[in-house]
Structure formats: structure tokens, C-alpha cells
Short mmCIF file of C-alpha atoms in Angstrom, two decimals:
data_model
loop_
_atom_site.label_atom_id
_atom_site.label_comp_id
_atom_site.label_asym_id
_atom_site.label_seq_id
_atom_site.Cartn_x
_atom_site.Cartn_y
_atom_site.Cartn_z
CA MET A 1 -2.78 25.75 88.23
CA CYS A 2 -2.73 27.02 84.72
CA LYS A 3 -0.24 29.82 83.19
CA HIS A 4 -3.24 31.63 81.52
CA ASN A 5 -3.21 35.25 82.44
CA THR A 6 -6.43 35.80 82.12
CA CYS A 7 -7.09 33.17 84.82
CA ALA A 8 -4.32 34.57 87.46
CA GLN A 9 -6.53 37.89 87.13
CA ILE A 10 -9.70 36.27 88.27
CA TRP A 11 -8.01 33.97 91.07
CA LYS A 12 -7.13 37.77 92.37
CA ALA A 13 -10.18 39.04 92.09
CA LYS A 14 -11.96 36.36 93.56
CA GLY A 15 -9.75 36.18 96.56
CA ASN A 16 -7.53 33.92 95.00
CA ALA A 17 -10.46 30.96 96.85
CA VAL A 18 -9.21 27.47 97.37
CA LYS A 19 -12.79 27.24 96.12
CA LEU A 20 -13.30 26.23 92.09
CA GLY A 21 -16.52 27.72 91.85
CA GLY A 22 -18.31 27.62 88.37
CA VAL A 23 -17.63 29.42 85.03
CA SER A 24 -20.77 30.85 82.34
CA ALA A 25 -20.81 32.44 79.51
CA LEU A 26 -22.11 35.30 78.14
CA ILE A 27 -22.45 33.99 74.02
CA VAL A 28 -23.77 37.15 72.58
CA ASN A 29 -25.38 38.02 68.79
CA PRO A 30 -24.63 41.97 68.04
CA ASN A 31 -27.26 41.42 65.74
CA TYR A 32 -26.72 44.21 63.16
CA VAL A 33 -28.84 45.42 60.65
CA SER A 34 -27.81 45.93 56.90
CA ASP A 35 -26.12 49.31 57.13
CA GLY A 36 -24.14 47.86 60.27
CA VAL A 37 -25.27 49.41 62.72
CA VAL A 38 -26.50 47.64 65.88
CA ARG A 39 -30.53 46.43 66.05
CA GLY A 40 -30.10 45.00 69.40
CA VAL A 41 -28.17 42.60 71.26
CA GLN A 42 -29.18 39.11 72.17
CA VAL A 43 -27.61 36.45 74.48
CA LEU A 44 -27.80 32.55 73.95
CA LEU A 45 -30.12 30.93 76.30
CA GLY A 46 -29.94 26.92 76.89
CA LYS A 47 -32.96 24.86 78.20
CA GLU A 48 -31.66 23.21 81.28
CA VAL A 49 -33.16 19.24 81.78
CA ALA A 50 -32.13 18.66 85.52
CA GLY A 51 -30.72 20.37 88.17
CA GLN A 52 -31.56 23.48 90.28
CA TYR A 53 -32.94 25.12 86.62
CA VAL A 54 -34.83 22.90 84.96
CA ASN A 55 -37.22 23.93 82.08
CA GLN A 56 -35.52 27.00 82.72
CA TYR A 57 -33.08 28.41 79.64
CA ASN A 58 -29.79 29.70 81.52
CA LEU A 59 -26.53 30.48 80.43
CA PRO A 60 -24.04 27.64 79.54
CA GLY A 61 -21.51 27.35 82.33
CA GLY A 62 -21.31 25.00 85.54
CA LYS A 63 -19.21 23.60 88.05
CA MET A 64 -15.17 23.80 87.30
CA ASP A 65 -13.06 20.09 87.62
CA THR A 66 -9.78 22.15 87.55
CA ARG A 67 -8.03 25.37 88.21
CA CYS A 68 -8.25 26.32 84.84
CA PHE A 69 -10.74 29.15 83.98
CA LEU A 70 -9.91 29.22 80.15
CA ASP A 71 -10.23 25.10 79.78
CA GLU A 72 -13.28 25.40 82.41
CA LEU A 73 -14.80 27.70 79.82
CA ILE A 74 -14.48 26.21 76.59
CA ARG A 75 -15.75 22.67 78.02
CA GLU A 76 -18.87 24.32 79.31
CA VAL A 77 -19.25 25.88 76.52
CA ARG A 78 -18.83 22.55 74.02
CA GLU A 79 -21.23 20.20 76.22
CA GLU A 80 -23.48 22.52 76.66
CA ALA A 81 -23.79 24.97 73.89
CA LYS A 82 -22.79 22.55 71.15
CA ILE A 83 -20.22 25.13 70.06
CA ASP A 84 -17.19 24.16 68.45
CA LEU A 85 -15.28 25.83 70.52
CA SER A 86 -11.25 25.50 71.40
CA TYR A 87 -7.82 27.50 72.01
CA ALA A 88 -7.49 27.33 67.74
CA ASN A 89 -10.89 29.15 67.66
CA PHE A 90 -11.40 31.35 71.07
CA ASP A 91 -9.57 35.03 70.07
CA ALA A 92 -11.54 34.61 66.87
CA HIS A 93 -14.89 35.30 70.00
CA PHE A 94 -13.90 35.98 72.79
CA ARG A 95 -10.55 38.39 72.51
CA ILE A 96 -11.96 41.83 71.67
CA ASP A 97 -9.08 45.00 71.10
CA GLY A 98 -6.96 42.34 72.62
CA LYS A 99 -8.27 41.55 75.86
CA ILE A 100 -10.50 38.15 76.87
CA ASN A 101 -13.61 39.85 78.59
CA TRP A 102 -14.73 38.99 81.73
CA PHE A 103 -16.24 39.90 84.83
CA LEU A 104 -17.06 38.43 88.24
CA TYR A 105 -20.61 37.86 89.07
CA ASN A 106 -20.39 36.76 92.95
CA THR A 107 -17.21 34.64 92.69
CA THR A 108 -18.30 33.25 89.08
CA PRO A 109 -16.62 34.65 86.54
CA ILE A 110 -18.71 35.37 83.39
CA PHE A 111 -16.62 35.47 79.69
CA ILE A 112 -17.73 37.38 77.43
CA GLY A 113 -17.64 35.97 73.31
CA LEU A 114 -18.99 37.28 70.54
CA PHE A 115 -20.66 35.13 67.95
CA PRO A 116 -22.91 36.83 65.22
CA GLY A 117 -25.12 34.67 63.05
CA LEU A 118 -24.65 32.12 65.16
CA SER A 119 -27.76 29.41 64.28
CA THR A 120 -29.93 28.35 67.40
CA ARG A 121 -31.54 25.44 65.29
CA LYS A 122 -28.02 24.07 64.52
CA ILE A 123 -27.32 24.03 68.36
CA THR A 124 -31.02 22.44 69.49
CA GLN A 125 -30.52 20.05 67.03
CA ALA A 126 -27.12 19.05 68.03
CA MET A 127 -28.63 19.12 72.28
CA GLN A 128 -31.03 16.97 70.95
CA LEU A 129 -29.05 14.58 69.33
CA ALA A 130 -26.82 14.41 72.55
CA ILE A 131 -29.56 13.74 74.41
CA LYS A 132 -30.86 10.75 72.57
CA ASP A 133 -27.95 9.01 72.45
CA PRO A 134 -27.19 6.42 74.86
CA SER A 135 -23.38 6.97 74.25
CA VAL A 136 -23.07 10.21 74.98
CA PRO A 137 -21.58 11.40 78.53
CA THR A 138 -24.70 12.88 80.95
CA ALA A 139 -22.61 15.85 80.76
CA GLU A 140 -22.91 16.43 77.89
CA LYS A 141 -27.23 16.09 77.70
CA GLU A 142 -27.63 19.30 80.21
CA MET A 143 -29.89 21.47 77.77
CA SER A 144 -32.41 20.76 75.27
CA ASP A 145 -33.35 23.97 73.34
CA ALA A 146 -31.57 26.88 72.25
CA LYS A 147 -32.70 30.33 71.71
CA TRP A 148 -31.66 33.88 71.34
CA PHE A 149 -33.04 36.59 74.52
CA ASP A 150 -33.30 39.83 74.19
CA LEU A 151 -31.03 42.30 76.70
CA ASP A 152 -34.76 42.00 78.92
CA CYS A 153 -34.98 38.56 78.22
CA ASN A 154 -38.62 39.69 76.52
CA SER A 155 -37.44 38.14 73.01
CA PHE A 156 -40.57 35.66 73.46
CA GLN A 157 -42.36 37.92 75.64
CA GLY A 158 -43.29 35.81 78.58
CA GLN A 159 -43.35 32.16 76.56
CA PHE A 160 -40.03 31.38 78.28
CA ILE A 161 -38.97 31.17 81.32
CA ILE A 162 -35.61 32.71 81.97
CA SER A 163 -33.52 31.67 85.04
CA PRO A 164 -32.83 33.94 87.90
CA TYR A 165 -29.21 33.60 87.54
CA SER A 166 -29.65 34.60 83.57
CA ARG A 167 -31.61 37.86 84.77
CA ALA A 168 -29.34 38.52 87.10
CA VAL A 169 -26.00 38.27 85.28
CA ILE A 170 -27.32 40.27 82.05
CA THR A 171 -28.42 42.89 84.67
CA LYS A 172 -25.28 43.04 86.15
CA LEU A 173 -23.81 43.22 82.74
CA LYS A 174 -25.88 46.50 81.42
CA GLN A 175 -24.73 47.52 85.05
CA LEU A 176 -21.58 47.97 83.52
CA ASN A 177 -22.09 48.88 80.56
CA PHE A 178 -20.02 46.19 78.64
CA PHE A 179 -22.69 46.31 75.79
CA PHE A 180 -22.18 49.82 74.84
CA TYR A 181 -18.24 50.27 74.63
CA PHE A 182 -18.15 46.11 72.95
CA PHE A 183 -20.69 46.49 69.99
CA THR A 184 -19.91 49.74 68.88
CA GLN A 185 -16.32 48.44 68.73
CA VAL A 186 -17.66 45.59 66.62
CA LYS A 187 -17.18 45.80 63.01
CA LYS A 188 -19.37 44.26 60.49
#
């Protein structure tokens, strides 16, 4: 097992389950207006190309290969969302007020990361290049398009299908009032 305090906390919250399970990321754009007041919060979802949620927009995430949640989170964000995440820049996005922010949805840890101004156009281009490149492993070809959705998943008024999993995770996040705290703390 890894030596991260956050991973130990998650295993404890999961009841030290033997099954590895999965991990997901809520990639968040706090979406400020010019005066620094939060206009709204958006969540990045990617369009799945296969599997249970084919053609639906879903959170980046997946099954774990190791017992280290942080390693798996970084891998999944890099593979699916095409975001250059590593331990070197992890804290800049996932640590707020000195704390790595996560919650459990069922038994899956959901990590919350702030990525203001992240371009979905660049992410989608990287997804498309990966899909077309025969040398890229299949695990890096799971999503084909990235879009920002508001917390009610109504950004495109029904033009896109959002996975039931993503809707449920976002609903739980709103119930926990995470966004009110996080996005009143974040400075422009």
C-alpha cells in the first residue's frame, strides 16, 4: 500500500475494503466574472467511446490497477481528460486550503480539482489525436470530446446525454455543499 495520508483516509472510509474499485475526478472551472465574483461553476465531462456509458458524457475516472488512489487519479486524468497532471502540479489543482478534497460516492472516491480557464478545445483535440493514432494504448482512447457543464447539467439544454453516474455524483456534491465553500475561498 502507498504511504499517502489521503489514501489511508479513503481506505478507512471504505472500511478497508479488499476490492480495489475505482476513482473519479471532478475537474472544475470556477468560472469567474471580471470582478472576481463567482458567476457559476462548471464540471468537465468527456464523451465515452465505448463501455457502459458509450456516447454519454462522463467524469474522468476508472478502475484501479494499484492500491494508491492518488497514483490512479493522476493516471486516469492524464489518460481520459488529457490533462498534464503529475505529483509536481497536483497540489496546485487538488489541494485547497491545505487539504486534498474528496468525498465517497458509494465506495468510489471522487477528487475535486480546480482548473480555471482550462480549454476544452485543446483537450478534445488531444482526445481525437489519441483515437486516430494506432500506437496509443486503448486505455488512452476512452473519450472523444470534452465539454464544460454547469452543475445542473443543463449547459447545452438536452443536446448531450450525461451519464447517470455523473449526474448522481454532481447531485451528491451539491447536497454536500462543497461548491459553496470551495468557490468562495478561491481567489482570482
